Coordinates of C-alpha atoms in Angstrom, one line a residue:
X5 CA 0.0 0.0 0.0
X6 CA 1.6 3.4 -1.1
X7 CA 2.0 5.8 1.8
X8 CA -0.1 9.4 1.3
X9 CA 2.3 11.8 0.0
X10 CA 1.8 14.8 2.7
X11 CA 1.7 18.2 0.8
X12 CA 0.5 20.0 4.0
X13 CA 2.5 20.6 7.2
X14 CA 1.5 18.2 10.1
X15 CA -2.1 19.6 12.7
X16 CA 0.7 20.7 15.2
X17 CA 2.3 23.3 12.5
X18 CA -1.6 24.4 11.2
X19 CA -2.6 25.5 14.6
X20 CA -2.9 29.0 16.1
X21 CA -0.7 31.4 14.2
X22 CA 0.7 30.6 10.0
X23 CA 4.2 29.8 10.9
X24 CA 7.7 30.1 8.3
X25 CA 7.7 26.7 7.0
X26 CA 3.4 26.6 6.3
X27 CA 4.2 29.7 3.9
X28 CA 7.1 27.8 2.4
X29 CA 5.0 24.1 1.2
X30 CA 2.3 26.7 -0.2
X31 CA 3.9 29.3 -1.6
X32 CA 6.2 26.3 -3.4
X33 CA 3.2 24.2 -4.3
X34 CA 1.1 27.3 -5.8
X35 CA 4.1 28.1 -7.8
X36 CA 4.7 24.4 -9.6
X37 CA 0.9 24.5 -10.2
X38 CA 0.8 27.6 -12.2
X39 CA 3.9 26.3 -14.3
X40 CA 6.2 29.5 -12.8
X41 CA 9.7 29.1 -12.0
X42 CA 9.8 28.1 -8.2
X43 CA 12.8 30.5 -6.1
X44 CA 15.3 28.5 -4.4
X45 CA 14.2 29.0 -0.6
X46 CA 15.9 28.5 2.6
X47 CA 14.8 29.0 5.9
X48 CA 17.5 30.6 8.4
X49 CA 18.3 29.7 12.0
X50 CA 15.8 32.5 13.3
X51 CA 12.9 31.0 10.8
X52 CA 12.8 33.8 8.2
X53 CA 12.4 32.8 4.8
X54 CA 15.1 34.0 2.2
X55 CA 15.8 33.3 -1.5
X56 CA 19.5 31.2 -2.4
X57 CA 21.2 30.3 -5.7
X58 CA 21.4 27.2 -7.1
X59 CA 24.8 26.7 -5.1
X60 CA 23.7 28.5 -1.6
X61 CA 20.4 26.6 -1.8
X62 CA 22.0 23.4 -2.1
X63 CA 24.5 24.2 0.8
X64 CA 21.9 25.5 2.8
X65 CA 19.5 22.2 2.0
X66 CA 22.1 20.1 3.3
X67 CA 23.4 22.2 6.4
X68 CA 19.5 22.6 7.2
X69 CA 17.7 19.1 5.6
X70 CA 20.7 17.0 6.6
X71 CA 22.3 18.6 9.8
X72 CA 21.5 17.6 13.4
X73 CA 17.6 17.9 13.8
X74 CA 15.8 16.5 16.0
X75 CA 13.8 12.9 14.9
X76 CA 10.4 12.2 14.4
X77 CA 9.8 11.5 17.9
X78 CA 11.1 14.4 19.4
X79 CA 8.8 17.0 17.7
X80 CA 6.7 19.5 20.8
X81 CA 3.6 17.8 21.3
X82 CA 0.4 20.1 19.9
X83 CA -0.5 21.1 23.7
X84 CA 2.9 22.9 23.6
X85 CA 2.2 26.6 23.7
X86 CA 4.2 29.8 23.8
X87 CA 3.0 32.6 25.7
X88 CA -0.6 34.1 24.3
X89 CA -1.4 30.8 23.2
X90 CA 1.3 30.4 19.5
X91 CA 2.4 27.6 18.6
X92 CA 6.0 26.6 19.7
X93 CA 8.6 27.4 16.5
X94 CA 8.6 24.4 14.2
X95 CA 11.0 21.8 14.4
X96 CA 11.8 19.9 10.6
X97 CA 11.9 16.2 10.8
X98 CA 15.7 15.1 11.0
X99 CA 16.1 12.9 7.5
X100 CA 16.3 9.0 7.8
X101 CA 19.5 7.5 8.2
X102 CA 19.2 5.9 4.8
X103 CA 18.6 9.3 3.3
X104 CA 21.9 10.9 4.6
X105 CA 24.0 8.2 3.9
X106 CA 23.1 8.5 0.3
X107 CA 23.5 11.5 0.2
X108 CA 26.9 11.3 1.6
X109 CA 27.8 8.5 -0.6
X110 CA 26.8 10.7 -3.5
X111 CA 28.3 13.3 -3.3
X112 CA 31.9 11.4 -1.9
X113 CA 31.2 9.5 -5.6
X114 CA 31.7 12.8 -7.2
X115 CA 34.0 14.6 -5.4
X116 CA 38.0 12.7 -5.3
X117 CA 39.7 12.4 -1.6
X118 CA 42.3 15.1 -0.7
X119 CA 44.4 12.1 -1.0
X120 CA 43.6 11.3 -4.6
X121 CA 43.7 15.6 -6.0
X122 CA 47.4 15.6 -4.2
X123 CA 48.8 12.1 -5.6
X124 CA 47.2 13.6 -8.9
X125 CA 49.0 16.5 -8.9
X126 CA 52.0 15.5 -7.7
X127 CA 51.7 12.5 -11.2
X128 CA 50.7 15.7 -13.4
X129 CA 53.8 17.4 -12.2
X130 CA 56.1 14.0 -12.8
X131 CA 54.7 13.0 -15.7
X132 CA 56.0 17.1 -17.3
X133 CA 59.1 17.1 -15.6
X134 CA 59.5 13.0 -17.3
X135 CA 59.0 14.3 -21.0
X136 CA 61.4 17.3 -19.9
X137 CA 63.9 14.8 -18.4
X138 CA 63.6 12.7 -22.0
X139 CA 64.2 16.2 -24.1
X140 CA 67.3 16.4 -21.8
X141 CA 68.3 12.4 -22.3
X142 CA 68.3 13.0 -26.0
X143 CA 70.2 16.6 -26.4
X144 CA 72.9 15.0 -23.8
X145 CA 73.0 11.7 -25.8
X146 CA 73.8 14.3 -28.7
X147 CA 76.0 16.6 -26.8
X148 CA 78.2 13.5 -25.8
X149 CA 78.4 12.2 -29.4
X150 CA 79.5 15.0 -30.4
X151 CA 82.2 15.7 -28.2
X152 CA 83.3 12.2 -28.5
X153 CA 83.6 12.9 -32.8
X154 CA 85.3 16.6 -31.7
X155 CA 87.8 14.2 -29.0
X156 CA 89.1 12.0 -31.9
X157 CA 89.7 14.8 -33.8
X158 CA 91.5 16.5 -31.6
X159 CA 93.5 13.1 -31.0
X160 CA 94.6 12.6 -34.2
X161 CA 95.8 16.6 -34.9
X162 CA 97.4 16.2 -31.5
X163 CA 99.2 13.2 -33.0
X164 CA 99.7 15.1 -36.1
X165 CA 101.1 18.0 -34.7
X166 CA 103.6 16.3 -32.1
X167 CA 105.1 14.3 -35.5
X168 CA 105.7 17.2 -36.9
X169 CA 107.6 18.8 -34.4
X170 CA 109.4 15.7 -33.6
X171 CA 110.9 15.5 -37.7
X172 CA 111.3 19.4 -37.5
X173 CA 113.5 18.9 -34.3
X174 CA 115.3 16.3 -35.8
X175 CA 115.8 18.8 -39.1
X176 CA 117.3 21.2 -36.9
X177 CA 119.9 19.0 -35.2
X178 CA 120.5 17.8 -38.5
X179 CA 121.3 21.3 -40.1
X180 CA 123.0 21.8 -37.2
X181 CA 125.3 19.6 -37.8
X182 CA 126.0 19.7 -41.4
X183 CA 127.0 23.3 -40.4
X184 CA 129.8 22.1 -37.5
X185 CA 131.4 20.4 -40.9
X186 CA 131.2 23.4 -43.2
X187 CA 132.6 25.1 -40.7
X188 CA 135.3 22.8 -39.8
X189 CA 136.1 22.1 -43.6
X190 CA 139.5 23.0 -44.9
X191 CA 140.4 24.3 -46.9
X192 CA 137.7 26.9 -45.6
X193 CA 134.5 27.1 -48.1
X194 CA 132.9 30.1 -47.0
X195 CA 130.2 29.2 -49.5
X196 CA 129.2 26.5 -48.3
X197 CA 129.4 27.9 -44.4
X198 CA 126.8 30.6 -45.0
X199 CA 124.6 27.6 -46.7
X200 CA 124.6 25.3 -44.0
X201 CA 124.0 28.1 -41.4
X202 CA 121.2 29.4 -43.7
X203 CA 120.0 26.2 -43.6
X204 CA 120.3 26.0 -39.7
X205 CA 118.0 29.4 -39.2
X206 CA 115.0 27.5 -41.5
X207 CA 115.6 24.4 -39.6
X208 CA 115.2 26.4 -36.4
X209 CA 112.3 28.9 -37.6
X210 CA 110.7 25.6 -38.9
X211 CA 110.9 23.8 -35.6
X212 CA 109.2 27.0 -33.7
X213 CA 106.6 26.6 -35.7
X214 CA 105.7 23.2 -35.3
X215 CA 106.3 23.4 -31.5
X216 CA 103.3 26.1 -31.7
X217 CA 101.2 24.0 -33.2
X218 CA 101.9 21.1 -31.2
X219 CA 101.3 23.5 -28.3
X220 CA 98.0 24.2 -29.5
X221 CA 96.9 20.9 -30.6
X222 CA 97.7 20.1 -26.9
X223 CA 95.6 22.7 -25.7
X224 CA 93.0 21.7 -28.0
X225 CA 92.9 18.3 -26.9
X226 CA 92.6 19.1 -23.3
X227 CA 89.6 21.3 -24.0
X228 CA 87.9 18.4 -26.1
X229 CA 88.9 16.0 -23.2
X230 CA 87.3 17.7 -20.9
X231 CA 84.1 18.4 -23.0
X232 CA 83.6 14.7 -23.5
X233 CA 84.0 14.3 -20.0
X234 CA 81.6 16.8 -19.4
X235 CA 78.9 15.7 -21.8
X236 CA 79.4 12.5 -20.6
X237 CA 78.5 13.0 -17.2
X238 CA 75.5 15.3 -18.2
X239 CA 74.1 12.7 -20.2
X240 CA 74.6 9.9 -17.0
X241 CA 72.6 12.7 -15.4
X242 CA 70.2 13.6 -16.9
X243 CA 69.9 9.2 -17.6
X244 CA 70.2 8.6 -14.1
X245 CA 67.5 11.6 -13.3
X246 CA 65.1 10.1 -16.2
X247 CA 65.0 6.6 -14.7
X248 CA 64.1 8.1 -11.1
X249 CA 61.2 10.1 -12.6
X250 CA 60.2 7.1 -14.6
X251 CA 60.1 4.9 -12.0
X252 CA 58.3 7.7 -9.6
X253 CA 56.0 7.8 -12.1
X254 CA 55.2 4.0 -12.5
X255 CA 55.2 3.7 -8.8
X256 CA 52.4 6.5 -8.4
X257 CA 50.3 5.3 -11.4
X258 CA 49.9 1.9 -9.6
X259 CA 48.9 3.9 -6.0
X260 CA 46.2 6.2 -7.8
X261 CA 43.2 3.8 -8.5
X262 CA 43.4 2.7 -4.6
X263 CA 42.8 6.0 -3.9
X264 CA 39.8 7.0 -5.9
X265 CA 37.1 5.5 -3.9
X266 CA 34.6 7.1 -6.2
X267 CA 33.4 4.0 -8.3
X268 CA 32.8 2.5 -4.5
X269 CA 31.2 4.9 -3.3
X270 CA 28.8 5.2 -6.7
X271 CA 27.8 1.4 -6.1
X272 CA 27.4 2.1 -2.7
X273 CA 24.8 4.6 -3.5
X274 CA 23.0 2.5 -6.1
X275 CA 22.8 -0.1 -3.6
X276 CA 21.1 2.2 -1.0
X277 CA 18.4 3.3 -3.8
X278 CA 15.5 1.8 -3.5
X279 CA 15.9 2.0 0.1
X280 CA 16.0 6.0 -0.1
X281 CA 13.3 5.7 -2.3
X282 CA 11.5 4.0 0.7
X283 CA 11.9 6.4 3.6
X284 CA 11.4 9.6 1.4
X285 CA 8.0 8.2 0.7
X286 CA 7.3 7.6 3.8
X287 CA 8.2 10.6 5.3
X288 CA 8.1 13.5 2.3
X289 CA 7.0 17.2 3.0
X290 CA 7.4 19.8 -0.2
X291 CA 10.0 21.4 2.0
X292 CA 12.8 18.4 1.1
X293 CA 13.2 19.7 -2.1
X294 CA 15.4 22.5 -3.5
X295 CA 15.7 24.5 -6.8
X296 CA 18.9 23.4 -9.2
X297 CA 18.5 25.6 -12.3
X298 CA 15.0 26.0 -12.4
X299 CA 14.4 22.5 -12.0
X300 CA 13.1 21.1 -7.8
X301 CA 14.7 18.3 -6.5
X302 CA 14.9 15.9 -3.6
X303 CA 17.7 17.8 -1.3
X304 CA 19.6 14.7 -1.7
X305 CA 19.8 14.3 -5.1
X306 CA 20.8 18.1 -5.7
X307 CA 24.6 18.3 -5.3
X308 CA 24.4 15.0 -8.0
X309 CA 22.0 17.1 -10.4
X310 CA 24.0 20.1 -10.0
X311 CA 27.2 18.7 -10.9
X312 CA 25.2 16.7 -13.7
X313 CA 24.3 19.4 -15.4
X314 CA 27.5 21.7 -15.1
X315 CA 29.3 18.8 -16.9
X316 CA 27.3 17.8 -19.7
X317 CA 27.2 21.9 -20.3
X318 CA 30.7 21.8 -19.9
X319 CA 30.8 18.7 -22.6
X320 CA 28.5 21.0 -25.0
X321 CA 25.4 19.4 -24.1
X322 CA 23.4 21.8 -22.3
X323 CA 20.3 20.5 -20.8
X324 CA 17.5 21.6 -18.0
X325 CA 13.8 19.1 -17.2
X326 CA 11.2 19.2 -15.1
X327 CA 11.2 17.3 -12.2
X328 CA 9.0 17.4 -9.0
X329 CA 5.5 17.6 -8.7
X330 CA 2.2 17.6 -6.5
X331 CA 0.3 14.8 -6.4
X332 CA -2.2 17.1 -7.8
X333 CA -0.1 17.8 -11.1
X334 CA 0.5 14.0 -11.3
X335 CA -3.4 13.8 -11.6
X336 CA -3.8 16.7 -14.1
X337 CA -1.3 14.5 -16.0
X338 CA -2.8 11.4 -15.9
X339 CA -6.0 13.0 -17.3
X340 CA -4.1 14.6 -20.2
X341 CA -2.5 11.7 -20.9
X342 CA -5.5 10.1 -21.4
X343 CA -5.0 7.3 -18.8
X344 CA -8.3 5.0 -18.6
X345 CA -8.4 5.4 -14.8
X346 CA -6.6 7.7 -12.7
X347 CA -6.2 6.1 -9.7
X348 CA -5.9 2.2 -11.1
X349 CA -5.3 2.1 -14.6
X350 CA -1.6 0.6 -14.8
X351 CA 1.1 3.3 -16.3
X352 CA 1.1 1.3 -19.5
X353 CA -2.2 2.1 -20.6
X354 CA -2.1 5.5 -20.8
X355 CA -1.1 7.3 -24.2
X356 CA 2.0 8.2 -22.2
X357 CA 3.4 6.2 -19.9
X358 CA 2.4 8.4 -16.5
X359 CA 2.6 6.8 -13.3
X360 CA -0.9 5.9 -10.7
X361 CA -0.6 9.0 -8.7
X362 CA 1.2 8.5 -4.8
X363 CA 3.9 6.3 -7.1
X364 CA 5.7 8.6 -9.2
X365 CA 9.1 8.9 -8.1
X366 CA 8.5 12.7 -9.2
X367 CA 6.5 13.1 -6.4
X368 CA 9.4 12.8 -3.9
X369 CA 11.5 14.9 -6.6
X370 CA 13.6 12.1 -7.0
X371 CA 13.1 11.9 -10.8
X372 CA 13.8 14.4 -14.0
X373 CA 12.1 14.5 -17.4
X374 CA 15.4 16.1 -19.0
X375 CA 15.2 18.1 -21.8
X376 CA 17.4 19.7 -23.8
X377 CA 16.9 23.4 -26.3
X378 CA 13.9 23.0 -24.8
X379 CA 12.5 20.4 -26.4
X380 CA 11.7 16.8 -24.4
X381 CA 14.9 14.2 -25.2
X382 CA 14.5 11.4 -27.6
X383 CA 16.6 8.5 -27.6
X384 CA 18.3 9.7 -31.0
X385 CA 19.6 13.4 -29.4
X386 CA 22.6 14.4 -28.2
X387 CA 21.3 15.0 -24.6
X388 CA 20.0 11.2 -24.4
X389 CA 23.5 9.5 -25.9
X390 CA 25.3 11.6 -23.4
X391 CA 23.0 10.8 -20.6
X392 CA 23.2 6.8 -21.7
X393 CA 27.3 7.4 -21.4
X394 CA 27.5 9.5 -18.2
X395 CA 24.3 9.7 -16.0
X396 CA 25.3 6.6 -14.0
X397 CA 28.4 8.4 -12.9
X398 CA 25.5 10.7 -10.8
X399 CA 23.4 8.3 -10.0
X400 CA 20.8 8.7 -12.4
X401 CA 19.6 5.5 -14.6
X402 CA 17.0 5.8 -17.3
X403 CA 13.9 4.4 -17.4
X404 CA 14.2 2.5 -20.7
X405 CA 10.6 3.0 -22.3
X406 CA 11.1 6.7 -21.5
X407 CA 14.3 8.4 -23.3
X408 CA 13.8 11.5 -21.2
X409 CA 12.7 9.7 -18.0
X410 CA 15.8 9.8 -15.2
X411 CA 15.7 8.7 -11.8
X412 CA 18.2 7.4 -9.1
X413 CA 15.9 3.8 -9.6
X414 CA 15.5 4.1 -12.9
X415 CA 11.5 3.7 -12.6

């Protein structure tokens, strides 16, 4: 048997004196009627009644729908009066356990753990610094091969250069002493005395030379040793540095997934469905929902909603839907939708599928008809295949005969 959806605040609110939250259920009720846009309300700690955004609404719904009220059992009993007869302030109904649980579950499945945003980061920041690292591997590798060409060349005009001053020396000791001869030569051949010393001054202007260039070909190989040594222990470096990275980076690719808890969290949730679906029934008042966009929801399926919505507008898929309504409006429907009875006829044999009235999950705001430009989804739009891709991620599952029809049952 279907619990009475109660649109009205309990005998113990109605009596004496209109309190906040009486004003509140009508003045939400009278505005979903009509078909205008229903304010996001929320009512403060002194009981005044003020108008939130889609953000501060849902904040408020669950500091004030899901904080530390009192239970069922401990509301003032009716023959509690204030002074000249008013009723006591009222006191809302703390939600079921159930209820906050999901609601907590939902909203951990959407949001990653401190934990998981800093190990993120920290990969983001490795993984750069790795394809730095590997621009650094590969201009060191070339760095090193280059000195290593630039060392051998430097070897062999070292080699070069000390061969030639080693013959040059060994010119000028000859000349040398081919002019001891001439000069010791009798009879005295001053001819051949101003050859061989002419002969001596080449030799010796020769041999300066080549020690010069030995000098520098020296010098030169120094430099080019100590560039290759250099490159060479750049490149071991900036090797050594890569493979710490890489491996920092394998290591905290295989931590991450134990850390986003989100996927447990989301079957967590989907587990506790029906069960939410349940309680709110049991104990629904107009005041559990809240305004997301224009569209009133079950407080605890607005963070979930929200964040819906921001990401398939993010993903170029902007979409809105209706989804709570009165009992009343779920009769009004069932009568345009040419249902043979109202209150028996099965959902199936109306022209549109519309749910007996006291059953609709839209009812307890728990369900959306999404649409999209307006315009009701079909299971060809955009809106629909990015729903079928993504809504589960929320919580939402689609009630298959329905394209537009989401819910956190799927019925």
């Amino acid at each position: 048997m279907t619990t009475r959806q109660e649109t009205r605040p309990p005998q113990w609110h109605r009596a004496g004196r209109p309190l906040v939250a009486a004003p509140l259920a009508v003045i939400a009720a009278a505005l979903m009627v009509t078909g205008l846009p229903r304010p996001a309300l929320a009512v403060t700690a002194t009981g005044a009644v003020t108008a939130v955004g889609a953000d501060a609404a849902i904040e408020a719904a669950e500091r004030a729908g899901y904080g530390d009220w009192p239970a069922e059992g401990d509301r003032p009993a009716e023959s509690t009066r204030a002074a000249g007869g008013a009723p006591p302030p009222p006191t809302p109904v703390k939600p079921a356990p159930v209820i906050q649980q999901y609601t907590a579950l939902v909203r951990q499945s959407l949001v990653p753990s401190a934990a998981y945003l800093k190990l993120s980061k920290t990969l983001t920041e490795q993984r750069a610094a790795l394809q730095l690292q590997a621009v650094q591997v590969a201009s060191g590798r070339t760095a090193q091969a280059t000195a290593q060409v630039t060392l051998g060349s430097a070897i062999e005009a070292d080699a070069s250069a000390r061969t030639a001053y080693a013959i040059a020396r060994e010119a000028l000791t000859s000349a040398k002493n081919k002019s001891v001869r001439a000069a010791q030569q009798r009879p005295k051949n001053a001819a051949g005395v101003a050859a061989a010393k002419a002969a001596v001054d080449a030799a010796q202007g020769n041999a300066e030379v080549s020690k010069q260039a030995a000098a520098k070909a020296d010098a030169a190989l120094k430099t080019a040793q100590a560039a290759a040594s250099s490159t060479t222990t750049g490149y071991d470096t900036a090797v050594t540095t890569w493979e710490k990275t890489s491996a920092d980076v394998r290591s905290n690719t295989a931590a991450l997934p134990a850390l986003d808890r989100r996927s447990v969290y989301r079957d967590r949730a989907a587990a506790l469905a029906k069960d939410v679906v349940t309680q709110v029934r049991a104990r629904f008042l107009i005041s559990d929902t809240t305004l997301v966009y224009g569209v009133t929801v079950h407080k605890s399926i607005a963070f979930a909603f929200k964040t819906m919505i921001d990401d398939a507008k993010a993903a170029g898929v902007p979409m809105s839907g209706g989804g709570f309504r009165t009992k009343e409006q779920q009769i009004a429907l069932r009568k345009i939708n040419g249902c043979p009875d109202v209150y028996t006829a099965p959902s199936s044999s109306c022209r549109v599928p519309t749910a007996i009235p006291g059953r609709s999950l839209h009812e307890l705001g728990l369900a959306i008809d999404m649409t999209s430009g307006g315009r009701t989804l079909t299971a060809g739009s955009p809106g629909f295949r990015w729903l079928s891709a993504n809504a589960a991620r929320y919580g939402f599952v689609n009630y298959p005969v329905e394209a537009w029809h989401w819910s956190i049952t799927g019925n």
